[in-house]
Every structure is written in structure tokens, then in C-alpha cells.
Amino acid sequence: MSKLRTMDFDGVIVGGGGAGMRAALQLSKSGYNTAVISKVFPTRSHTVSAQGGITCAIASDDPDDDWRWHMYDTVKGSDYIGDQDAIEYMCSVGPEAIFELEHMGLPFSRTESGRIYQRPFGGQSKNFGEGGQAARTCAAADRTGHALLHTLYQNNIKNDTVFFNEWFAIDLVKNQSGAVVGVIAICIETGEVVFIKAKATVFATGGAGRIYASTTNAHINTGDGIGMALRAGFPVQDIEMWQFHPTGIHGAGTLVTEGCRGEGGYLINKDGERFMERYAPNAKDLAGRDVVARSMVLEIIEGRGCGPEADHVFLKLDHLGEEVLETRLPGICELSRTFAHADPVKEPIPVVPTCHYMMGGIPTNVHGQVLTVDSFGQDSIVPGLYACGEAACVSVHGANRLGGNSLLDLVVFGRASGLFIESALRDGIDVADPSSSDVEDACNRLNKVNENSKGEKSSDLRKELQNVMQNHFGVFRNGKFMREGIEKLVDLRSRIYDARLDDKSQQFNTARIENLELQNLFEVAEATAIVAEGREESRGAHAREDFQDRDDENWLCHSMYYPTDRKVGKRDVNFTPKTVDTFQPKIRTY
Amino acid sequence: MLQVSLYRYSPETDEAPKMQDFRVDTGGKDLMVLDVLELVKSQLDSSVAYRRSCREGVCGSDGLNMNGKNGLACITPLSEVVKKGKLVIRPLPGLPVIRDLVVDMSLFYAQYEKVEPYLQNDESPPEIERLQTPEDREKLDGLYECILCACCSTSCPSFWWNPERFIGPAGLLQSYRFLADSRDTATQERLSKLEDPFSVFRCHGIQNCASVCPKGLNPTKAIGHIKSMLLSKSN
């Protein structure tokens, strides 16, 4: 292994989605030698699928809009375990980050006065919940993620970022003092394995929605950064918090944006009743996503579902008229016709809550620096490692993310990570080189995967894992059933790490990559399962039948999952924003 | 049972590419072509190589040639392409094959980069966003939605013959996306770089690009606009 080629960079960003490319752009612009490792060509990253928009108080729709109102909504949406200092940072810096994107060329939709078009989204209010529904989500039709991702890629080309496209990061490399000094990565096209060394390593590896059988997420969302962090012994935070998006297309899982309801669409049950009026009398279909998803499942459980199996509900849009649908929601019309065989202009779309977003992730501060907790229970910074975007938990989403806040999170914290690393590099980062055994350790997993000639087929194991998660850790959870799920996972761990690899070739061997991805999925799934069972309350997206109430006395805190002993711990939520008063926990109703 | 014939080529073991037949049980469903590939890979042969990501037609990974026509495997239902119970899947034509259905897209991306596909504006930006009327913004519709799947360029004979000199429909669509943007101030510089006989003028308007675009875009029309801009510039 000693002949492993080493490539040296100031900063290496793992992941070419919105967060990674925003971080990379910041570094490249300041002249630092920056590389992005992406397992797909960057514009194939999952950010491309984001539809409805990016929420931010740019005061276009309402000239009096205020980022503090956005902050209030986000804190409430998080069910009070979002860190208020981080939410304050995101909401206040947001407008600057949005204007930068526009200056880069992002083709936002426009208002008559030429400003960026904003639409209403769920959980949005004016005047701290007192002023009615706000329209705060900046949109490029219903293709905002596509527009954003392409704009960022284009500007990285302009600034000469080095891209390692179709390279897959395998594991972190740590030096003798425990600092992260880069990653081992494999070039998918040639099979060459390289040590990519960097003064700063940024994980922007996105989500892991593929742990569930039914998901809006792309095939590539396999939690690679989370897997690498856990294997390196670093904890993850709030990993039990998974968002089920109310409107995935029944059967296909593809996403239908919340913007549909923002533009005036609503959900109906088999009786044609607009049932959200019962569950959320004020916000109705624009209540928090967790609230809407649970209401839908209850309708289905109580026998008011639609279709021959009564296993979904309908999203009604036809009353909006063809013109609104074709100008504001053209992508949705396309997706619905393709995957639901339903033309929204004429008929409703069959939808069902579908796994969508991982609120938890690698804990960081607002600069993207990865945190762990020391033996005194104090936060301590992991030298050399940063995380941003869905892979990170900074935490702005807490127990439930508001629609439109993920793109803002990507841009704001991708940028913040870049800015921090830029200044750290300017001050000088001095790290000790890893020893050859440090580098070899990081290659162990790949070597093992390559050697496995017996064992089960990884595609079968993947399906089994996804079914366990779907059945035991879904929208509603209970302790007994989760413990059964955990038992099944115990059995799956060794089977997955022993999965057989029939194809031993070097060049563009996607079977090998899929085996490596499956191990990452497993790490995320196991952490999710153990913490979900451990958090004995209901909060945000985590709804327990056996602990139906929010328990602020014991659980107004982050969960921490420590991989070394597979134990659940707690970490304080930040309640001390710098420029506004603390938003105190209240009963959360919409 | 569906008979699927796949283009196979492994650079490590094969002297030449070959077609390999599989019989796939679709359960009688009108699956997408990508679902069929997933069935082949998970049940019959894990070594089949292809690209895929979003599986909903927005990432542009799985541009393939299916029964002779380019398209995205993930949004092409079998009912649209299967003829006489048979489906032949080949890589996109005209680009070097790396392995099986995976092509080397370097040339395609190089042509995209050649048009400087980013907004250029030499005035310092305002404190807020640059304003743009809805009418000016509408000019970008049908252009910015490109997903870089390469279905168009690899169905274009002019691109097959001159992939290094003719920018191709995808690159030119993006070129026009910035020429048409009211916020871009580099129009003249952009046009100057397109004046040679190859970059734009190798397009003979045969419309293959528009007929295969999975997003319903029309590169030929955009190229027509560029040609008129070039002609009025030289007059």
C-alpha cells in the first residue's frame, strides 16, 4: 500500500451538491488550491431535484418582511431543538447569500417589479406567528434546485475549481494526533486508489434517504459522509429525525413540491374532504411537514384513503387553472404525467408521505467545524474536518425542517465553511503528516470489500435493510417494534460487511461502489434505529405511539450517537442567539 | 418476459463490444427502462455498468440509446420504446465508450465550457438582486432547463463529425441562454468567439436535437437565434 499516490490540496470538499460547490467556490475565489470529489458529475447531485424554492427574508413579496420572523418560524418548526445561534446566523445572513446567487446568474422567477418571486410555503408566518401566512420562498419556477446547482457549477468552472468527477471517497485519514488530513478516494473510471491530502476536509455528502424503501431521494443518497464519520469514531446528532415529505407520488416516491400547496393546492381524502382543516385549522395544508404527514397517515389508517387499496390521498391542483400550473409548476405537471399518469390540470395527484430529508447529521458549529463531545461533556472541535449541508447538523432544522430551508442551509453554511477555512488557511494551518499505517488503515474497508467472494448479494441485503427501516422506523414509531427492528439490524451488520463482490474488475466497477455505499447506508440506519428507540418522547418528525407527548424536561436537547459503544447521549441546544431574545419553547400548533 | 439486448464492453477483457441478451420479468408492468436495468443488475448480472442518480428525469445521468432513439432511461416507459417484445439498449452514440453503457463525456463537457456558461456582467452588482422584468426572464425559459444529458449532441451528425470544433446543440443552447439574459453584458465578446465556420454554422437545422430532448427543449431554435445575432453583427 505504500505506493499509494498522494495528491495535495489546501481544501478538499467531498460532495458536489449545493453545499459542497458553494464551499468550493468560496475557497477557489480566494485563490486556494481547492478540489471537489464527487461520485457523480456535479450537476447530477441530489440538489438538482429540489423544486419549490429557497426560503429567505429578502423582502420582495412583503417589503416589511424581517429575518427575525423567518427565525421564529424555523425555531418553532424545529420543535425547539434547533440551535438558535445557528438559525439566527442562517436567517440573517441569508439575504446576502441569495443576492450573491442572483448576481452569479441564477434565473429566479420574477415579480412585476423585477424582483425575485417568492411563494408561500408551509410553517411560514409574519410577525412572529401573529401576522398570517407569509410568502418567503424564492423560486425559479419549480426547478429551483436545478437552477441553483447549475449556477454554482458554472461559477466553479469560472473560478477554476479542480473537480474529481466520478471519484468516490472511501474513508477519512487521521494522523497520529487524531486530526483529519484528507480522504482515501477511488477513481471510478480507472479504479485507481489515491490519498487526497488536505489541510481542510469538508464533508458535503448530502443525505441518506435510501435507507428507506420509499424515498424521494436519488439513488446516490447513501450517507457516505455519515458512514465515514461514524467509522472514524465521530458522533452524529439528532439522527433519529427523518422528515417524511407529505407529497411523494404514490408508488414512485418522486417528490411533488410543497409549493403546490403554496400556490393554492390542497389535500383531499376519499370523500373529497379537505381534511387538513381538521388537523391544522389555521395553516391547513401549509402546517409543518411533520404535522401534515401524520395527518395523512391517520386518514389512511382510519379508512379514508383513496384508490383501490385506500393507501394514499389526493393532491388537488386542477382548480388553479392551466396557466398557473404551466408557469409556476411546469416540472410538477411533467412528473405527475410521467410517474402518476395523472394530468394535474384535470385530475388530482395520488400522494403519500415519503422519506425525504435527514435533519440530523455530523454536528458542527456555524463555521462548519465538526464537533465531538469530550470526556467532560464539553464540545470539542475535530481538527481538519468540516461538514455542511444535509450531511451536517449545525443545527438549523432540529426535529423538523421547514420547506425551503434546506437550500438556504446549503448555501449559507457552504459559504460559511468556505469563509472560515479561507481565513484559517490565511493564518496558516500546520498539520502533521499521517504515518503510512494511518493511510493503510483508511484502506482496510476497500480491501475487505474487494476480497469478499462469498456472502450474500448486496442488492438483496439493501432491499432487506430498506424494508426494516420502512417497517420499523417510519412516520409512527413504538418501542417494542423498534427493538425488533434493532434486532434485525444486528443480524444485518455482518452480512452487509461480508456482502459478496462478483465483479472484481477495475474500470467503472459500479458493483464495488454499490457495496461500499451499502455499508454507509447501514451505518446511518443503525444509528437512526438506536437513537429513535432511545428518545422516549414525541417531537417534530419523531412520533412515538408509546410516548405521545413532547417531554421538555428530559428531551429538550440534541441526541448524540456515539459509534464506538453504540450509546445514546445528550447535548445542549443553543438558546442564546446574539442579537435577539431567546424564543422560548411553546406548544406547537398550526 | 421482456427480451433485453444490452451493449456490453469491458475494456479489461473485451477486444470488441458485443450485445448480450437477458430475459427480464417485468411482472407485466409498464416499467421505466431504468427499472429494467436495475432488475438486470440486481438479479441477473451485477457487472452491468450504467450511470443513474435522480431517477426522475432531472439529473441527466442516464441518457441512453433505446431501440435506436436517445432518451433518459428513467422517464422512458417500456410502452414507449419496446418493439415486438424486444428492447435494445446501447450507449449514446458518437462518444467513446468507457464500459458497457457508460460513455466518456469529456468532449461534450469541454464544448459546454467553451461557451463560458456563466453570467458575465462588468458592472458592480447592487445591494440587492439585479432587477429583471418577467418578460426578460421569460426569454430564459426553454434554455436554462437543460440537464446536460447529451441526448441532443449525441444524436447530431454534425457533432459526430466535428465533436472538437462544432459546439453542438447542448453547448449552443447554453450559449444562447446567456446571450438572451438581460443581465449579461458580454454579448459582443460571446458572439466574437462563435464567428468561425465550425462553432455554430455546422448546424444544418435537421432538428434531431429537438426531437430527442427529454426536457422538450429546442436547441435548433436557439441556434437559429445565435445565427441571426451573428449575421446582424457582421452587417
mmCIF file of N, CA and C in Angstrom, chain B residues 58-156:
data_model
loop_
_atom_site.group_PDB
_atom_site.id
_atom_site.type_symbol
_atom_site.label_atom_id
_atom_site.label_comp_id
_atom_site.label_asym_id
_atom_site.label_seq_id
_atom_site.Cartn_x
_atom_site.Cartn_y
_atom_site.Cartn_z
ATOM 1 N N VAL B 58 -34.336 14.639 -13.959
ATOM 2 C CA VAL B 58 -33.806 15.983 -13.773
ATOM 3 C C VAL B 58 -32.282 16.057 -13.633
ATOM 4 N N CYS B 59 -31.617 14.912 -13.418
ATOM 5 C CA CYS B 59 -30.166 14.992 -13.218
ATOM 6 C C CYS B 59 -29.384 14.743 -14.501
ATOM 7 N N GLY B 60 -30.002 14.056 -15.457
ATOM 8 C CA GLY B 60 -29.347 13.868 -16.752
ATOM 9 C C GLY B 60 -28.288 12.788 -16.800
ATOM 10 N N SER B 61 -28.267 11.870 -15.832
ATOM 11 C CA SER B 61 -27.229 10.830 -15.803
ATOM 12 C C SER B 61 -27.435 9.739 -16.839
ATOM 13 N N ASP B 62 -28.709 9.358 -17.052
ATOM 14 C CA ASP B 62 -28.938 8.104 -17.762
ATOM 15 C C ASP B 62 -29.436 8.288 -19.198
ATOM 16 N N GLY B 63 -28.794 9.200 -19.903
ATOM 17 C CA GLY B 63 -29.043 9.311 -21.335
ATOM 18 C C GLY B 63 -28.527 8.056 -22.021
ATOM 19 N N LEU B 64 -29.406 7.393 -22.775
ATOM 20 C CA LEU B 64 -29.036 6.133 -23.435
ATOM 21 C C LEU B 64 -29.730 6.071 -24.789
ATOM 22 N N ASN B 65 -29.291 5.128 -25.595
ATOM 23 C CA ASN B 65 -29.954 4.899 -26.869
ATOM 24 C C ASN B 65 -30.818 3.652 -26.742
ATOM 25 N N MET B 66 -32.130 3.865 -26.815
ATOM 26 C CA MET B 66 -33.082 2.768 -26.583
ATOM 27 C C MET B 66 -33.859 2.491 -27.863
ATOM 28 N N ASN B 67 -33.713 1.283 -28.357
ATOM 29 C CA ASN B 67 -34.295 0.925 -29.660
ATOM 30 C C ASN B 67 -34.081 2.035 -30.688
ATOM 31 N N GLY B 68 -32.864 2.526 -30.718
ATOM 32 C CA GLY B 68 -32.476 3.453 -31.777
ATOM 33 C C GLY B 68 -32.691 4.921 -31.490
ATOM 34 N N LYS B 69 -33.320 5.229 -30.341
ATOM 35 C CA LYS B 69 -33.573 6.648 -30.054
ATOM 36 C C LYS B 69 -32.974 7.057 -28.712
ATOM 37 N N ASN B 70 -32.334 8.219 -28.709
ATOM 38 C CA ASN B 70 -31.760 8.712 -27.461
ATOM 39 C C ASN B 70 -32.848 9.204 -26.527
ATOM 40 N N GLY B 71 -32.635 8.969 -25.239
ATOM 41 C CA GLY B 71 -33.577 9.472 -24.233
ATOM 42 C C GLY B 71 -33.061 9.125 -22.851
ATOM 43 N N LEU B 72 -33.811 9.530 -21.829
ATOM 44 C CA LEU B 72 -33.436 9.217 -20.447
ATOM 45 C C LEU B 72 -34.126 7.929 -20.028
ATOM 46 N N ALA B 73 -33.335 6.971 -19.567
ATOM 47 C CA ALA B 73 -33.897 5.666 -19.216
ATOM 48 C C ALA B 73 -34.941 5.773 -18.106
ATOM 49 N N CYS B 74 -34.750 6.735 -17.187
ATOM 50 C CA CYS B 74 -35.623 6.776 -16.011
ATOM 51 C C CYS B 74 -37.013 7.320 -16.290
ATOM 52 N N ILE B 75 -37.188 8.042 -17.398
ATOM 53 C CA ILE B 75 -38.537 8.557 -17.687
ATOM 54 C C ILE B 75 -39.046 8.031 -19.027
ATOM 55 N N THR B 76 -38.426 6.951 -19.500
ATOM 56 C CA THR B 76 -38.913 6.330 -20.736
ATOM 57 C C THR B 76 -39.630 5.029 -20.380
ATOM 58 N N PRO B 77 -40.966 5.020 -20.459
ATOM 59 C CA PRO B 77 -41.675 3.782 -20.150
ATOM 60 C C PRO B 77 -41.496 2.770 -21.280
ATOM 61 N N LEU B 78 -41.525 1.498 -20.899
ATOM 62 C CA LEU B 78 -41.349 0.440 -21.900
ATOM 63 C C LEU B 78 -42.343 0.594 -23.037
ATOM 64 N N SER B 79 -43.570 0.984 -22.695
ATOM 65 C CA SER B 79 -44.620 1.076 -23.723
ATOM 66 C C SER B 79 -44.246 2.064 -24.825
ATOM 67 N N GLU B 80 -43.324 2.973 -24.497
ATOM 68 C CA GLU B 80 -42.946 3.976 -25.483
ATOM 69 C C GLU B 80 -41.884 3.471 -26.457
ATOM 70 N N VAL B 81 -41.067 2.498 -26.021
ATOM 71 C CA VAL B 81 -39.927 2.115 -26.867
ATOM 72 C C VAL B 81 -39.893 0.660 -27.321
ATOM 73 N N VAL B 82 -40.507 -0.223 -26.541
ATOM 74 C CA VAL B 82 -40.367 -1.652 -26.875
ATOM 75 C C VAL B 82 -41.086 -1.972 -28.172
ATOM 76 N N LYS B 83 -40.347 -2.674 -29.050
ATOM 77 C CA LYS B 83 -40.953 -3.095 -30.313
ATOM 78 C C LYS B 83 -40.919 -4.610 -30.385
ATOM 79 N N LYS B 84 -42.032 -5.222 -30.635
ATOM 80 C CA LYS B 84 -42.152 -6.683 -30.753
ATOM 81 C C LYS B 84 -41.517 -7.397 -29.561
ATOM 82 N N GLY B 85 -41.776 -6.882 -28.369
ATOM 83 C CA GLY B 85 -41.290 -7.530 -27.156
ATOM 84 C C GLY B 85 -39.788 -7.436 -26.951
ATOM 85 N N LYS B 86 -39.124 -6.579 -27.727
ATOM 86 C CA LYS B 86 -37.672 -6.512 -27.612
ATOM 87 C C LYS B 86 -37.184 -5.086 -27.359
ATOM 88 N N LEU B 87 -36.169 -5.004 -26.503
ATOM 89 C CA LEU B 87 -35.584 -3.700 -26.185
ATOM 90 C C LEU B 87 -34.070 -3.778 -26.353
ATOM 91 N N VAL B 88 -33.539 -2.944 -27.221
ATOM 92 C CA VAL B 88 -32.089 -2.908 -27.441
ATOM 93 C C VAL B 88 -31.558 -1.618 -26.816
ATOM 94 N N ILE B 89 -30.629 -1.781 -25.882
ATOM 95 C CA ILE B 89 -30.081 -0.598 -25.204
ATOM 96 C C ILE B 89 -28.593 -0.462 -25.518
ATOM 97 N N ARG B 90 -28.253 0.689 -26.071
ATOM 98 C CA ARG B 90 -26.858 0.979 -26.401
ATOM 99 C C ARG B 90 -26.447 2.288 -25.721
ATOM 100 N N PRO B 91 -25.145 2.515 -25.609
ATOM 101 C CA PRO B 91 -24.699 3.808 -25.079
ATOM 102 C C PRO B 91 -25.041 4.926 -26.068
ATOM 103 N N LEU B 92 -25.002 6.161 -25.599
ATOM 104 C CA LEU B 92 -25.223 7.286 -26.502
ATOM 105 C C LEU B 92 -24.208 7.206 -27.644
ATOM 106 N N PRO B 93 -24.640 7.400 -28.871
ATOM 107 C CA PRO B 93 -23.724 7.251 -29.997
ATOM 108 C C PRO B 93 -22.739 8.425 -30.127
ATOM 109 N N GLY B 94 -21.575 8.136 -30.703
ATOM 110 C CA GLY B 94 -20.666 9.217 -31.072
ATOM 111 C C GLY B 94 -19.651 9.612 -30.021
ATOM 112 N N LEU B 95 -19.768 9.067 -28.823
ATOM 113 C CA LEU B 95 -18.765 9.349 -27.800
ATOM 114 C C LEU B 95 -18.058 8.040 -27.465
ATOM 115 N N PRO B 96 -16.775 8.114 -27.062
ATOM 116 C CA PRO B 96 -16.050 6.883 -26.739
ATOM 117 C C PRO B 96 -16.707 6.139 -25.576
ATOM 118 N N VAL B 97 -16.771 4.829 -25.659
ATOM 119 C CA VAL B 97 -17.357 4.034 -24.590
ATOM 120 C C VAL B 97 -16.286 3.691 -23.562
ATOM 121 N N ILE B 98 -16.588 3.940 -22.299
ATOM 122 C CA ILE B 98 -15.660 3.547 -21.229
ATOM 123 C C ILE B 98 -15.933 2.089 -20.875
ATOM 124 N N ARG B 99 -17.174 1.805 -20.623
ATOM 125 C CA ARG B 99 -17.570 0.438 -20.296
ATOM 126 C C ARG B 99 -19.084 0.312 -20.470
ATOM 127 N N ASP B 100 -19.537 -0.759 -21.067
ATOM 128 C CA ASP B 100 -20.965 -1.043 -21.246
ATOM 129 C C ASP B 100 -21.725 0.204 -21.746
ATOM 130 N N LEU B 101 -22.610 0.729 -20.886
ATOM 131 C CA LEU B 101 -23.456 1.846 -21.320
ATOM 132 C C LEU B 101 -22.891 3.202 -20.897
ATOM 133 N N VAL B 102 -21.661 3.176 -20.378
ATOM 134 C CA VAL B 102 -21.058 4.408 -19.864
ATOM 135 C C VAL B 102 -20.131 5.014 -20.922
ATOM 136 N N VAL B 103 -20.451 6.242 -21.341
ATOM 137 C CA VAL B 103 -19.600 6.897 -22.336
ATOM 138 C C VAL B 103 -18.721 7.952 -21.683
ATOM 139 N N ASP B 104 -17.624 8.253 -22.366
ATOM 140 C CA ASP B 104 -16.719 9.313 -21.918
ATOM 141 C C ASP B 104 -17.282 10.650 -22.412
ATOM 142 N N MET B 105 -17.733 11.483 -21.488
ATOM 143 C CA MET B 105 -18.407 12.725 -21.873
ATOM 144 C C MET B 105 -17.472 13.933 -21.891
ATOM 145 N N SER B 106 -16.156 13.695 -21.815
ATOM 146 C CA SER B 106 -15.207 14.819 -21.719
ATOM 147 C C SER B 106 -15.386 15.841 -22.841
ATOM 148 N N LEU B 107 -15.519 15.339 -24.069
ATOM 149 C CA LEU B 107 -15.656 16.264 -25.200
ATOM 150 C C LEU B 107 -16.936 17.083 -25.092
ATOM 151 N N PHE B 108 -17.986 16.420 -24.690
ATOM 152 C CA PHE B 108 -19.277 17.091 -24.519
ATOM 153 C C PHE B 108 -19.163 18.219 -23.484
ATOM 154 N N TYR B 109 -18.538 17.906 -22.348
ATOM 155 C CA TYR B 109 -18.375 18.922 -21.305
ATOM 156 C C TYR B 109 -17.425 20.036 -21.760
ATOM 157 N N ALA B 110 -16.401 19.663 -22.525
ATOM 158 C CA ALA B 110 -15.447 20.678 -22.997
ATOM 159 C C ALA B 110 -16.161 21.695 -23.894
ATOM 160 N N GLN B 111 -17.085 21.210 -24.723
ATOM 161 C CA GLN B 111 -17.827 22.133 -25.586
ATOM 162 C C GLN B 111 -18.745 23.031 -24.763
ATOM 163 N N TYR B 112 -19.288 22.477 -23.700
ATOM 164 C CA TYR B 112 -20.124 23.262 -22.783
ATOM 165 C C TYR B 112 -19.283 24.379 -22.145
ATOM 166 N N GLU B 113 -18.089 24.008 -21.675
ATOM 167 C CA GLU B 113 -17.231 25.005 -21.015
ATOM 168 C C GLU B 113 -16.770 26.081 -21.984
ATOM 169 N N LYS B 114 -16.642 25.696 -23.254
ATOM 170 C CA LYS B 114 -16.149 26.635 -24.260
ATOM 171 C C LYS B 114 -17.046 27.868 -24.397
ATOM 172 N N VAL B 115 -18.340 27.720 -24.144
ATOM 173 C CA VAL B 115 -19.239 28.873 -24.318
ATOM 174 C C VAL B 115 -19.260 29.780 -23.081
ATOM 175 N N GLU B 116 -18.355 29.520 -22.143
ATOM 176 C CA GLU B 116 -18.311 30.307 -20.898
ATOM 177 C C GLU B 116 -19.716 30.387 -20.294
ATOM 178 N N PRO B 117 -20.193 29.238 -19.817
ATOM 179 C CA PRO B 117 -21.592 29.164 -19.377
ATOM 180 C C PRO B 117 -21.805 29.737 -17.979
ATOM 181 N N TYR B 118 -21.516 31.016 -17.857
ATOM 182 C CA TYR B 118 -21.781 31.699 -16.580
ATOM 183 C C TYR B 118 -22.050 33.156 -16.896
ATOM 184 N N LEU B 119 -22.827 33.768 -16.021
ATOM 185 C CA LEU B 119 -23.209 35.159 -16.244
ATOM 186 C C LEU B 119 -21.980 36.068 -16.199
ATOM 187 N N GLN B 120 -21.879 36.946 -17.186
ATOM 188 C CA GLN B 120 -20.805 37.938 -17.169
ATOM 189 C C GLN B 120 -21.442 39.319 -17.173
ATOM 190 N N ASN B 121 -21.026 40.114 -16.204
ATOM 191 C CA ASN B 121 -21.575 41.454 -16.087
ATOM 192 C C ASN B 121 -20.491 42.329 -15.497
ATOM 193 N N ASP B 122 -20.065 43.342 -16.268
ATOM 194 C CA ASP B 122 -18.908 44.128 -15.820
ATOM 195 C C ASP B 122 -19.285 45.275 -14.886
ATOM 196 N N GLU B 123 -20.582 45.417 -14.586
ATOM 197 C CA GLU B 123 -20.959 46.458 -13.627
ATOM 198 C C GLU B 123 -21.037 45.851 -12.230
ATOM 199 N N SER B 124 -20.670 46.665 -11.232
ATOM 200 C CA SER B 124 -20.705 46.089 -9.885
ATOM 201 C C SER B 124 -22.169 45.888 -9.474
ATOM 202 N N PRO B 125 -22.443 44.776 -8.825
ATOM 203 C CA PRO B 125 -23.834 44.443 -8.526
ATOM 204 C C PRO B 125 -24.429 45.367 -7.465
ATOM 205 N N PRO B 126 -25.754 45.536 -7.488
ATOM 206 C CA PRO B 126 -26.414 46.343 -6.453
ATOM 207 C C PRO B 126 -26.420 45.621 -5.110
ATOM 208 N N GLU B 127 -26.918 46.302 -4.088
ATOM 209 C CA GLU B 127 -27.001 45.704 -2.745
ATOM 210 C C GLU B 127 -27.952 44.518 -2.723
ATOM 211 N N ILE B 128 -29.024 44.644 -3.523
ATOM 212 C CA ILE B 128 -29.982 43.549 -3.599
ATOM 213 C C ILE B 128 -29.766 42.811 -4.926
ATOM 214 N N GLU B 129 -30.783 42.073 -5.382
ATOM 215 C CA GLU B 129 -30.642 41.391 -6.655
ATOM 216 C C GLU B 129 -30.657 42.385 -7.814
ATOM 217 N N ARG B 130 -30.108 41.975 -8.965
ATOM 218 C CA ARG B 130 -30.293 42.764 -10.189
ATOM 219 C C ARG B 130 -31.753 42.590 -10.600
ATOM 220 N N LEU B 131 -32.381 43.665 -10.995
ATOM 221 C CA LEU B 131 -33.782 43.553 -11.390
ATOM 222 C C LEU B 131 -33.878 42.989 -12.808
ATOM 223 N N GLN B 132 -34.966 42.277 -13.047
ATOM 224 C CA GLN B 132 -35.209 41.724 -14.374
ATOM 225 C C GLN B 132 -36.727 41.645 -14.548
ATOM 226 N N THR B 133 -37.234 42.104 -15.650
ATOM 227 C CA THR B 133 -38.686 42.059 -15.827
ATOM 228 C C THR B 133 -39.122 40.622 -16.075
ATOM 229 N N PRO B 134 -40.385 40.301 -15.738
ATOM 230 C CA PRO B 134 -40.863 38.943 -16.033
ATOM 231 C C PRO B 134 -40.743 38.624 -17.520
ATOM 232 N N GLU B 135 -40.901 39.626 -18.377
ATOM 233 C CA GLU B 135 -40.786 39.395 -19.825
ATOM 234 C C GLU B 135 -39.356 39.012 -20.181
ATOM 235 N N ASP B 136 -38.366 39.723 -19.599
ATOM 236 C CA ASP B 136 -36.969 39.371 -19.868
ATOM 237 C C ASP B 136 -36.627 37.994 -19.301
ATOM 238 N N ARG B 137 -37.180 37.717 -18.134
ATOM 239 C CA ARG B 137 -36.925 36.405 -17.527
ATOM 240 C C ARG B 137 -37.518 35.281 -18.372
ATOM 241 N N GLU B 138 -38.667 35.567 -18.976
ATOM 242 C CA GLU B 138 -39.330 34.554 -19.787
ATOM 243 C C GLU B 138 -38.457 34.118 -20.972
ATOM 244 N N LYS B 139 -37.560 35.014 -21.405
ATOM 245 C CA LYS B 139 -36.673 34.679 -22.528
ATOM 246 C C LYS B 139 -35.731 33.526 -22.187
ATOM 247 N N LEU B 140 -35.554 33.251 -20.897
ATOM 248 C CA LEU B 140 -34.663 32.152 -20.491
ATOM 249 C C LEU B 140 -35.387 30.816 -20.419
ATOM 250 N N ASP B 141 -36.717 30.872 -20.451
ATOM 251 C CA ASP B 141 -37.484 29.609 -20.427
ATOM 252 C C ASP B 141 -37.218 28.835 -21.709
ATOM 253 N N GLY B 142 -37.058 27.541 -21.537
ATOM 254 C CA GLY B 142 -36.727 26.713 -22.696
ATOM 255 C C GLY B 142 -35.228 26.643 -22.940
ATOM 256 N N LEU B 143 -34.450 27.342 -22.105
ATOM 257 C CA LEU B 143 -32.988 27.352 -22.249
ATOM 258 C C LEU B 143 -32.298 26.862 -20.972
ATOM 259 N N TYR B 144 -32.684 27.490 -19.827
ATOM 260 C CA TYR B 144 -31.961 27.195 -18.591
ATOM 261 C C TYR B 144 -32.252 25.793 -18.075
ATOM 262 N N GLU B 145 -33.329 25.158 -18.564
ATOM 263 C CA GLU B 145 -33.749 23.856 -18.021
ATOM 264 C C GLU B 145 -32.866 22.695 -18.468
ATOM 265 N N CYS B 146 -31.905 22.951 -19.352
ATOM 266 C CA CYS B 146 -31.040 21.874 -19.863
ATOM 267 C C CYS B 146 -30.391 21.104 -18.711
ATOM 268 N N ILE B 147 -30.376 19.784 -18.815
ATOM 269 C CA ILE B 147 -29.817 18.945 -17.754
ATOM 270 C C ILE B 147 -28.503 18.286 -18.171
ATOM 271 N N LEU B 148 -27.940 18.682 -19.307
ATOM 272 C CA LEU B 148 -26.642 18.184 -19.771
ATOM 273 C C LEU B 148 -26.604 16.657 -19.897
ATOM 274 N N CYS B 149 -27.681 16.084 -20.395
ATOM 275 C CA CYS B 149 -27.726 14.626 -20.539
ATOM 276 C C CYS B 149 -27.032 14.163 -21.812
ATOM 277 N N ALA B 150 -26.819 15.095 -22.758
ATOM 278 C CA ALA B 150 -26.113 14.814 -24.020
ATOM 279 C C ALA B 150 -26.948 14.020 -25.024
ATOM 280 N N CYS B 151 -28.235 13.834 -24.756
ATOM 281 C CA CYS B 151 -29.075 13.144 -25.747
ATOM 282 C C CYS B 151 -29.056 13.895 -27.073
ATOM 283 N N CYS B 152 -29.062 15.234 -27.017
ATOM 284 C CA CYS B 152 -29.143 16.025 -28.249
ATOM 285 C C CYS B 152 -27.835 15.964 -29.026
ATOM 286 N N SER B 153 -26.734 16.320 -28.375
ATOM 287 C CA SER B 153 -25.465 16.399 -29.113
ATOM 288 C C SER B 153 -25.074 15.051 -29.713
ATOM 289 N N THR B 154 -25.403 13.966 -28.979
ATOM 290 C CA THR B 154 -25.013 12.653 -29.495
ATOM 291 C C THR B 154 -26.022 12.098 -30.501
ATOM 292 N N SER B 155 -27.041 12.885 -30.858
ATOM 293 C CA SER B 155 -27.914 12.464 -31.949
ATOM 294 C C SER B 155 -27.696 13.365 -33.172
ATOM 295 N N CYS B 156 -26.678 14.219 -33.074
ATOM 296 C CA CYS B 156 -26.452 15.226 -34.112
ATOM 297 C C CYS B 156 -25.287 14.822 -35.020
#
